[in-house]
Amino acid sequence: LTHCSPGPEQGNLEPGPSPRVDGGGPADPGFTRPQEGAVAQAQSREGSRLEGATQLEVALGGEHEDNVSRLRSSSLEIREKGSEILREQLDAAQKELKLKDKECERLSQVRDQLEQELEELTASLFEEAHKMVREANVKQAAAEKQLKEAQGKIDVLQAEVSALKSMVLTSTPSSPNRQAHPQLLSPGTRSKGASPRHGGGHTRNKSASWALPLAPGGNLDLHSLQPVREDKEMDNVLYAEFLTWKDRPSLDRTSAFLGRIYREDIGPCLSFTKSELSQLVQNAVENNSLTIEPVAVSALPMVKANAIECGGPKKCALSGMSRSCKHRIKLGDRESYYHISPSSRARITAVCNFFTYIRYIQQGLVRHDAEQMFWEVTRLRREMTVAKLGFYLTDTDQG
């Protein structure tokens, strides 16, 4: 409570003389009435003061209640706003939770789908692996079978190579081993002599030839027959070309050595009337895929039609001339057979002998020195030239 200052009336009061009471009796009546008035005024002032104080207290109490009500209303507003914010946050959290649930459900579906695909892939991989294992086992069995067959062929080829080496080592250019080396038996080494009505035939010696001097009048002088030894002289140009080829032997015709032989010997020797078939024959000889076989008499009527079109037992398929054809050739994998005359066979055989020998040199099967190999090549070239000119051996001469 606030202290109230005295009013204006209280400030104007002046202290008067105190009332006297004589002998303890009552106060002087003359002075009693003014004192009672002063007391009444004082009581009135005190009542006013108390009333003012009460009013002030009432006023202060009302203001306090207003402040309290205002505080309560603001507190309620704050609570409502906080509740609204919390409700909004709760709604947002619920929405986010629903989205998370949907995302989890989607991811769960994806996981299930991936697991199913993984199971299917695993099953297909196992099936494919089993299939590959089965195929590998089949291929392995086939490969083992082929390996055994190849080993058998290798053994046969090694035996043939050993035999060929022994035959080559026992043969020389001047004295070839024709019994152990039958491929050196080629036409042209011996020529057919005169007919029986001219005194019979003769056989040329391997190292010498016979001169046949004629007596005056053109008759043969038998008393003057003398053996004449054959001599030979090396061509330096041909030998140099051979040495160059021998350093790196190959069947490439671009080399000077083989190029010359193709031009001078192989080409003319295999040049027949049927040019297209002649080229096929040359290709087969170069590829070592030509086969010559005798024609059996009983099999002649059963010759295929395509072979008859390219010649027959009485017509050479290469020259087109009517000759007795006792042999036929087959080119590689072709099913057609071509009948050939003895002269055509001799020419093909001479070229085959040449290719066989240079293949031996290329494979390292010939153990002679360079000069001996050169003379053997020269001999084979001479046989191609002789066969090209039409000379060949008959079965009687070969026997």
XYZ file of C-alpha atoms in Angstrom:
399
model
C 0.000 0.000 0.000
C 1.166 3.477 -0.887
C 1.606 5.991 1.943
C -0.817 8.839 1.598
C 0.347 12.327 2.273
C -1.811 14.500 4.627
C -4.525 16.547 3.068
C -4.646 20.297 2.895
C -6.945 20.483 5.775
C -4.626 18.563 7.957
C -1.815 20.821 7.052
C -3.767 23.972 8.019
C -4.577 22.705 11.521
C -2.633 24.456 14.163
C -2.162 22.975 17.576
C -4.344 24.600 20.212
C -4.111 24.541 23.919
C -4.778 21.242 25.552
C -8.048 21.051 27.502
C -7.698 21.367 31.191
C -9.317 19.082 33.628
C -9.342 20.356 37.150
C -9.400 17.962 39.990
C -9.775 15.100 37.684
C -13.347 16.265 36.917
C -14.916 16.744 33.666
C -13.476 19.289 31.304
C -14.619 22.720 31.050
C -17.805 22.746 29.145
C -16.651 25.803 27.368
C -13.863 23.866 25.794
C -15.593 20.447 25.194
C -17.367 21.181 22.008
C -14.365 22.368 19.970
C -12.443 19.235 20.909
C -15.252 16.961 19.812
C -15.338 18.763 16.455
C -11.626 18.251 15.982
C -11.939 14.576 16.755
C -14.785 14.238 14.317
C -12.744 15.974 11.649
C -9.820 13.744 12.385
C -11.978 10.659 12.170
C -13.469 11.926 8.934
C -10.038 12.540 7.484
C -8.905 9.105 8.654
C -11.954 7.535 7.042
C -11.278 9.392 3.806
C -7.725 8.287 3.946
C -8.778 4.708 4.546
C -11.320 4.904 1.771
C -8.672 6.254 -0.618
C -6.364 3.530 0.393
C -9.090 0.988 -0.186
C -9.896 2.429 -3.574
C -6.201 2.374 -4.446
C -5.984 -1.204 -3.365
C -9.051 -2.040 -5.443
C -7.540 -0.251 -8.435
C -4.232 -2.023 -8.040
C -5.998 -5.372 -7.660
C -7.935 -4.840 -10.892
C -4.778 -3.962 -12.791
C -3.117 -7.109 -11.457
C -6.046 -9.201 -12.544
C -5.872 -7.616 -16.024
C -2.195 -8.492 -16.213
C -2.908 -12.032 -15.128
C -5.705 -12.405 -17.656
C -3.483 -11.006 -20.367
C -0.770 -13.455 -19.417
C -3.238 -16.292 -19.440
C -4.574 -15.305 -22.869
C -1.048 -14.989 -24.320
C -0.143 -18.334 -22.801
C -3.194 -19.894 -24.411
C -2.268 -18.362 -27.760
C 1.272 -19.720 -27.424
C -0.083 -23.132 -26.551
C -2.455 -23.078 -29.509
C 0.311 -21.994 -31.885
C 2.665 -24.658 -30.478
C -0.043 -27.250 -30.807
C -0.692 -26.185 -34.395
C 3.033 -26.373 -35.245
C 3.296 -29.776 -33.613
C 0.223 -30.977 -35.514
C 1.779 -29.748 -38.786
C 5.064 -31.486 -37.962
C 3.149 -34.622 -37.028
C 1.255 -34.563 -40.326
C 4.526 -34.058 -42.251
C 6.145 -36.900 -40.340
C 3.190 -39.167 -41.061
C 3.289 -38.277 -44.759
C 7.033 -38.936 -44.866
C 6.488 -42.206 -43.057
C 3.898 -43.244 -45.649
C 6.350 -42.378 -48.429
C 9.026 -44.419 -46.666
C 6.602 -47.327 -46.387
C 5.826 -47.143 -50.100
C 9.538 -46.954 -50.909
C 10.223 -49.943 -48.664
C 7.434 -51.865 -50.354
C 8.826 -51.005 -53.805
C 12.337 -52.002 -52.777
C 10.999 -55.220 -51.354
C 9.321 -56.015 -54.682
C 12.562 -55.205 -56.509
C 14.456 -57.477 -54.125
C 12.008 -60.309 -54.689
C 12.243 -59.844 -58.459
C 16.054 -59.821 -58.324
C 16.093 -62.944 -56.185
C 13.806 -64.691 -58.675
C 15.943 -63.603 -61.623
C 19.065 -64.690 -59.741
C 17.591 -68.118 -59.144
C 16.613 -68.457 -62.801
C 20.056 -67.266 -63.906
C 21.768 -69.686 -61.543
C 19.656 -72.543 -62.848
C 20.382 -71.604 -66.477
C 24.107 -71.269 -65.706
C 24.200 -74.691 -64.100
C 22.346 -76.136 -67.075
C 24.690 -74.420 -69.506
C 27.701 -75.586 -67.498
C 26.477 -79.179 -67.588
C 25.880 -78.844 -71.325
C 29.379 -77.470 -71.863
C 30.866 -80.264 -69.781
C 29.018 -82.853 -71.854
C 30.149 -81.219 -75.095
C 33.704 -80.995 -73.769
C 33.650 -84.675 -72.876
C 32.391 -85.545 -76.357
C 35.042 -83.340 -77.971
C 37.714 -84.796 -75.721
C 36.729 -88.308 -76.708
C 36.770 -87.324 -80.387
C 40.123 -85.562 -79.940
C 41.599 -88.591 -78.219
C 40.366 -90.761 -81.046
C 41.858 -88.394 -83.615
C 45.078 -88.291 -81.606
C 45.359 -92.057 -81.701
C 44.697 -92.041 -85.434
C 47.217 -89.238 -85.930
C 49.819 -91.088 -83.885
C 49.251 -94.129 -86.047
C 49.657 -92.010 -89.177
C 52.775 -90.401 -87.719
C 54.269 -93.800 -87.070
C 53.527 -94.814 -90.665
C 54.971 -91.563 -92.010
C 58.078 -91.901 -89.868
C 58.590 -95.383 -91.204
C 58.140 -94.097 -94.757
C 60.566 -91.236 -94.123
C 63.140 -93.638 -92.740
C 62.724 -95.814 -95.811
C 63.008 -92.800 -98.100
C 66.132 -91.609 -96.309
C 67.732 -95.014 -96.714
C 66.776 -95.033 -100.401
C 68.109 -91.524 -100.953
C 71.355 -92.245 -99.138
C 72.001 -95.375 -101.226
C 71.440 -93.513 -104.504
C 73.871 -91.287 -106.388
C 73.286 -89.133 -109.462
C 75.595 -91.212 -111.603
C 74.341 -94.556 -110.276
C 70.820 -94.286 -108.824
C 69.419 -97.219 -106.922
C 66.425 -97.908 -109.163
C 65.331 -101.041 -107.328
C 65.139 -99.377 -103.908
C 64.149 -95.971 -105.370
C 61.422 -96.666 -107.949
C 60.459 -92.987 -108.373
C 63.748 -92.472 -110.208
C 62.500 -94.870 -112.874
C 61.312 -92.373 -115.432
C 60.895 -92.552 -119.165
C 63.550 -91.295 -121.485
C 66.604 -92.899 -119.919
C 66.469 -95.568 -122.535
C 65.161 -95.182 -126.061
C 63.502 -97.766 -128.114
C 65.858 -99.087 -130.787
C 65.251 -100.077 -134.334
C 62.544 -102.525 -135.270
C 63.339 -106.233 -135.562
C 63.438 -105.981 -139.281
C 66.334 -103.522 -138.966
C 68.421 -105.770 -136.825
C 66.745 -105.566 -133.389
C 66.872 -102.962 -130.613
C 69.561 -101.877 -128.226
C 69.759 -100.493 -124.711
C 71.841 -97.427 -123.849
C 74.296 -97.830 -121.003
C 73.840 -95.485 -118.022
C 77.301 -93.989 -118.335
C 78.029 -94.416 -122.043
C 76.266 -94.158 -125.366
C 76.919 -96.009 -128.603
C 77.826 -94.292 -131.832
C 76.406 -95.976 -134.882
C 78.832 -95.297 -137.798
C 77.539 -95.913 -141.273
C 79.532 -97.572 -144.045
C 79.607 -96.105 -147.582
C 76.194 -96.610 -149.079
C 74.329 -95.901 -145.842
C 74.601 -99.385 -144.331
C 75.467 -99.903 -140.676
C 79.104 -100.881 -140.164
C 78.919 -103.332 -137.233
C 82.694 -103.837 -137.176
C 83.387 -100.217 -136.333
C 81.011 -100.018 -133.315
C 82.945 -98.624 -130.348
C 81.660 -97.410 -126.999
C 81.865 -93.622 -126.532
C 81.901 -92.395 -122.928
C 79.472 -89.615 -122.044
C 81.095 -86.577 -120.488
C 79.557 -83.530 -118.839
C 80.459 -79.961 -117.977
C 78.746 -77.778 -115.367
C 76.978 -74.555 -116.373
C 78.162 -71.916 -113.898
C 75.051 -69.749 -114.277
C 72.675 -72.645 -113.600
C 74.825 -73.847 -110.713
C 74.887 -70.376 -109.128
C 71.086 -70.185 -109.399
C 70.808 -73.636 -107.799
C 73.106 -72.689 -104.912
C 71.054 -69.549 -104.264
C 67.869 -71.594 -104.206
C 69.447 -74.302 -102.009
C 70.249 -71.790 -99.267
C 66.518 -71.227 -98.793
C 64.731 -74.006 -100.674
C 61.073 -73.475 -101.498
C 58.567 -74.244 -104.231
C 58.121 -70.574 -105.085
C 58.475 -70.182 -108.831
C 59.610 -66.558 -108.481
C 63.155 -67.724 -107.738
C 65.588 -67.640 -110.630
C 66.254 -71.380 -110.356
C 62.644 -72.594 -110.454
C 61.553 -69.809 -112.782
C 63.986 -71.025 -115.419
C 62.878 -74.660 -114.979
C 59.222 -73.653 -115.268
C 59.903 -71.783 -118.501
C 62.244 -74.292 -120.103
C 61.036 -77.681 -118.836
C 57.859 -77.885 -116.751
C 55.708 -75.574 -118.839
C 56.540 -77.166 -122.221
C 56.408 -80.703 -120.788
C 52.876 -80.208 -119.455
C 51.611 -78.239 -122.433
C 48.962 -80.423 -124.108
C 46.254 -79.795 -126.661
C 43.623 -79.433 -123.946
C 45.055 -76.304 -122.347
C 42.483 -76.007 -119.546
C 42.980 -79.594 -118.426
C 46.760 -79.127 -118.774
C 46.648 -76.258 -116.284
C 44.625 -78.380 -113.861
C 47.179 -81.172 -114.185
C 50.038 -78.760 -113.481
C 48.280 -77.389 -110.385
C 47.671 -80.922 -109.104
C 51.334 -81.841 -109.640
C 52.472 -78.727 -107.773
C 50.095 -79.486 -104.895
C 51.111 -83.165 -104.866
C 47.456 -84.188 -105.270
C 47.583 -85.986 -108.624
C 46.971 -89.731 -108.761
C 47.943 -92.054 -111.626
C 46.522 -95.545 -111.611
C 46.300 -98.334 -114.180
C 42.976 -99.104 -115.777
C 41.860 -102.688 -115.248
C 40.495 -104.386 -118.358
C 37.452 -105.697 -116.510
C 36.670 -102.216 -115.212
C 36.723 -100.507 -118.597
C 33.019 -100.968 -119.384
C 32.121 -99.546 -115.941
C 33.958 -96.231 -116.342
C 31.841 -93.277 -115.296
C 30.243 -91.118 -117.922
C 32.102 -87.966 -116.827
C 35.420 -89.802 -117.250
C 34.450 -90.995 -120.723
C 33.632 -87.451 -121.733
C 37.208 -86.438 -120.872
C 38.693 -89.337 -122.760
C 38.278 -93.077 -122.892
C 40.233 -96.304 -123.186
C 40.914 -95.422 -126.814
C 41.303 -91.643 -126.586
C 43.732 -89.502 -124.535
C 41.991 -86.767 -122.562
C 45.058 -84.480 -122.716
C 46.162 -84.754 -126.332
C 42.781 -85.658 -127.814
C 44.452 -88.308 -129.988
C 43.259 -91.860 -130.400
C 45.645 -93.951 -128.401
C 45.428 -97.030 -126.229
C 45.075 -95.586 -122.736
C 46.148 -98.010 -120.017
C 46.291 -95.406 -117.239
C 44.045 -92.702 -115.899
C 44.601 -89.733 -113.620
C 42.566 -88.150 -110.861
C 43.023 -84.513 -109.847
C 42.748 -83.964 -106.109
C 39.273 -84.592 -104.689
C 37.543 -84.535 -108.052
C 35.470 -87.592 -108.854
C 36.329 -87.434 -112.544
C 38.947 -89.697 -114.073
C 40.889 -88.793 -117.213
C 42.374 -91.491 -119.435
C 45.853 -90.691 -120.717
C 48.126 -92.184 -123.316
C 51.594 -93.627 -122.491
C 53.319 -90.527 -123.861
C 51.195 -88.196 -121.704
C 51.838 -90.425 -118.709
C 55.598 -90.259 -119.331
C 55.539 -86.462 -119.472
C 53.502 -86.175 -116.258
C 55.712 -88.738 -114.512
C 58.893 -86.857 -115.470
C 57.558 -83.647 -113.918
C 56.385 -85.530 -110.819
C 59.857 -87.051 -110.382
C 61.404 -83.587 -110.518
C 59.007 -82.175 -107.895
C 59.554 -85.227 -105.682
C 63.297 -84.694 -105.653
C 63.221 -80.960 -104.914
C 60.709 -81.641 -102.129
C 63.235 -84.109 -100.668
C 65.863 -81.361 -100.793
C 63.479 -78.883 -99.182
C 62.686 -81.336 -96.360
C 66.349 -82.105 -95.761
C 66.148 -85.762 -96.804
C 68.965 -85.606 -99.361
C 72.406 -85.957 -97.765
C 74.508 -85.383 -100.886
C 76.699 -82.381 -101.479
C 75.526 -79.459 -103.612
C 77.233 -80.624 -106.793
C 75.704 -84.102 -106.674
C 72.255 -82.631 -106.076
C 72.732 -80.230 -108.988
C 73.602 -83.060 -111.382
C 70.593 -85.061 -110.217
C 68.354 -82.034 -110.879
C 69.978 -81.688 -114.299
C 69.288 -85.356 -115.051
C 65.655 -84.937 -114.114
C 65.441 -81.878 -116.359
C 66.855 -83.917 -119.212
C 64.221 -86.587 -118.655
C 61.484 -83.913 -118.834
C 62.982 -82.730 -122.119
C 63.144 -86.287 -123.488
C 59.544 -86.978 -122.458
C 58.443 -83.686 -123.984
C 59.966 -84.781 -127.305
C 57.816 -87.945 -127.242
C 60.232 -90.608 -125.949
C 58.963 -92.957 -123.254
C 59.491 -96.447 -121.892
C 57.079 -99.273 -122.563
C 56.192 -101.976 -120.063
C 58.515 -104.392 -121.894
C 61.445 -101.972 -121.628
C 60.786 -101.368 -117.936
C 60.694 -105.084 -117.282
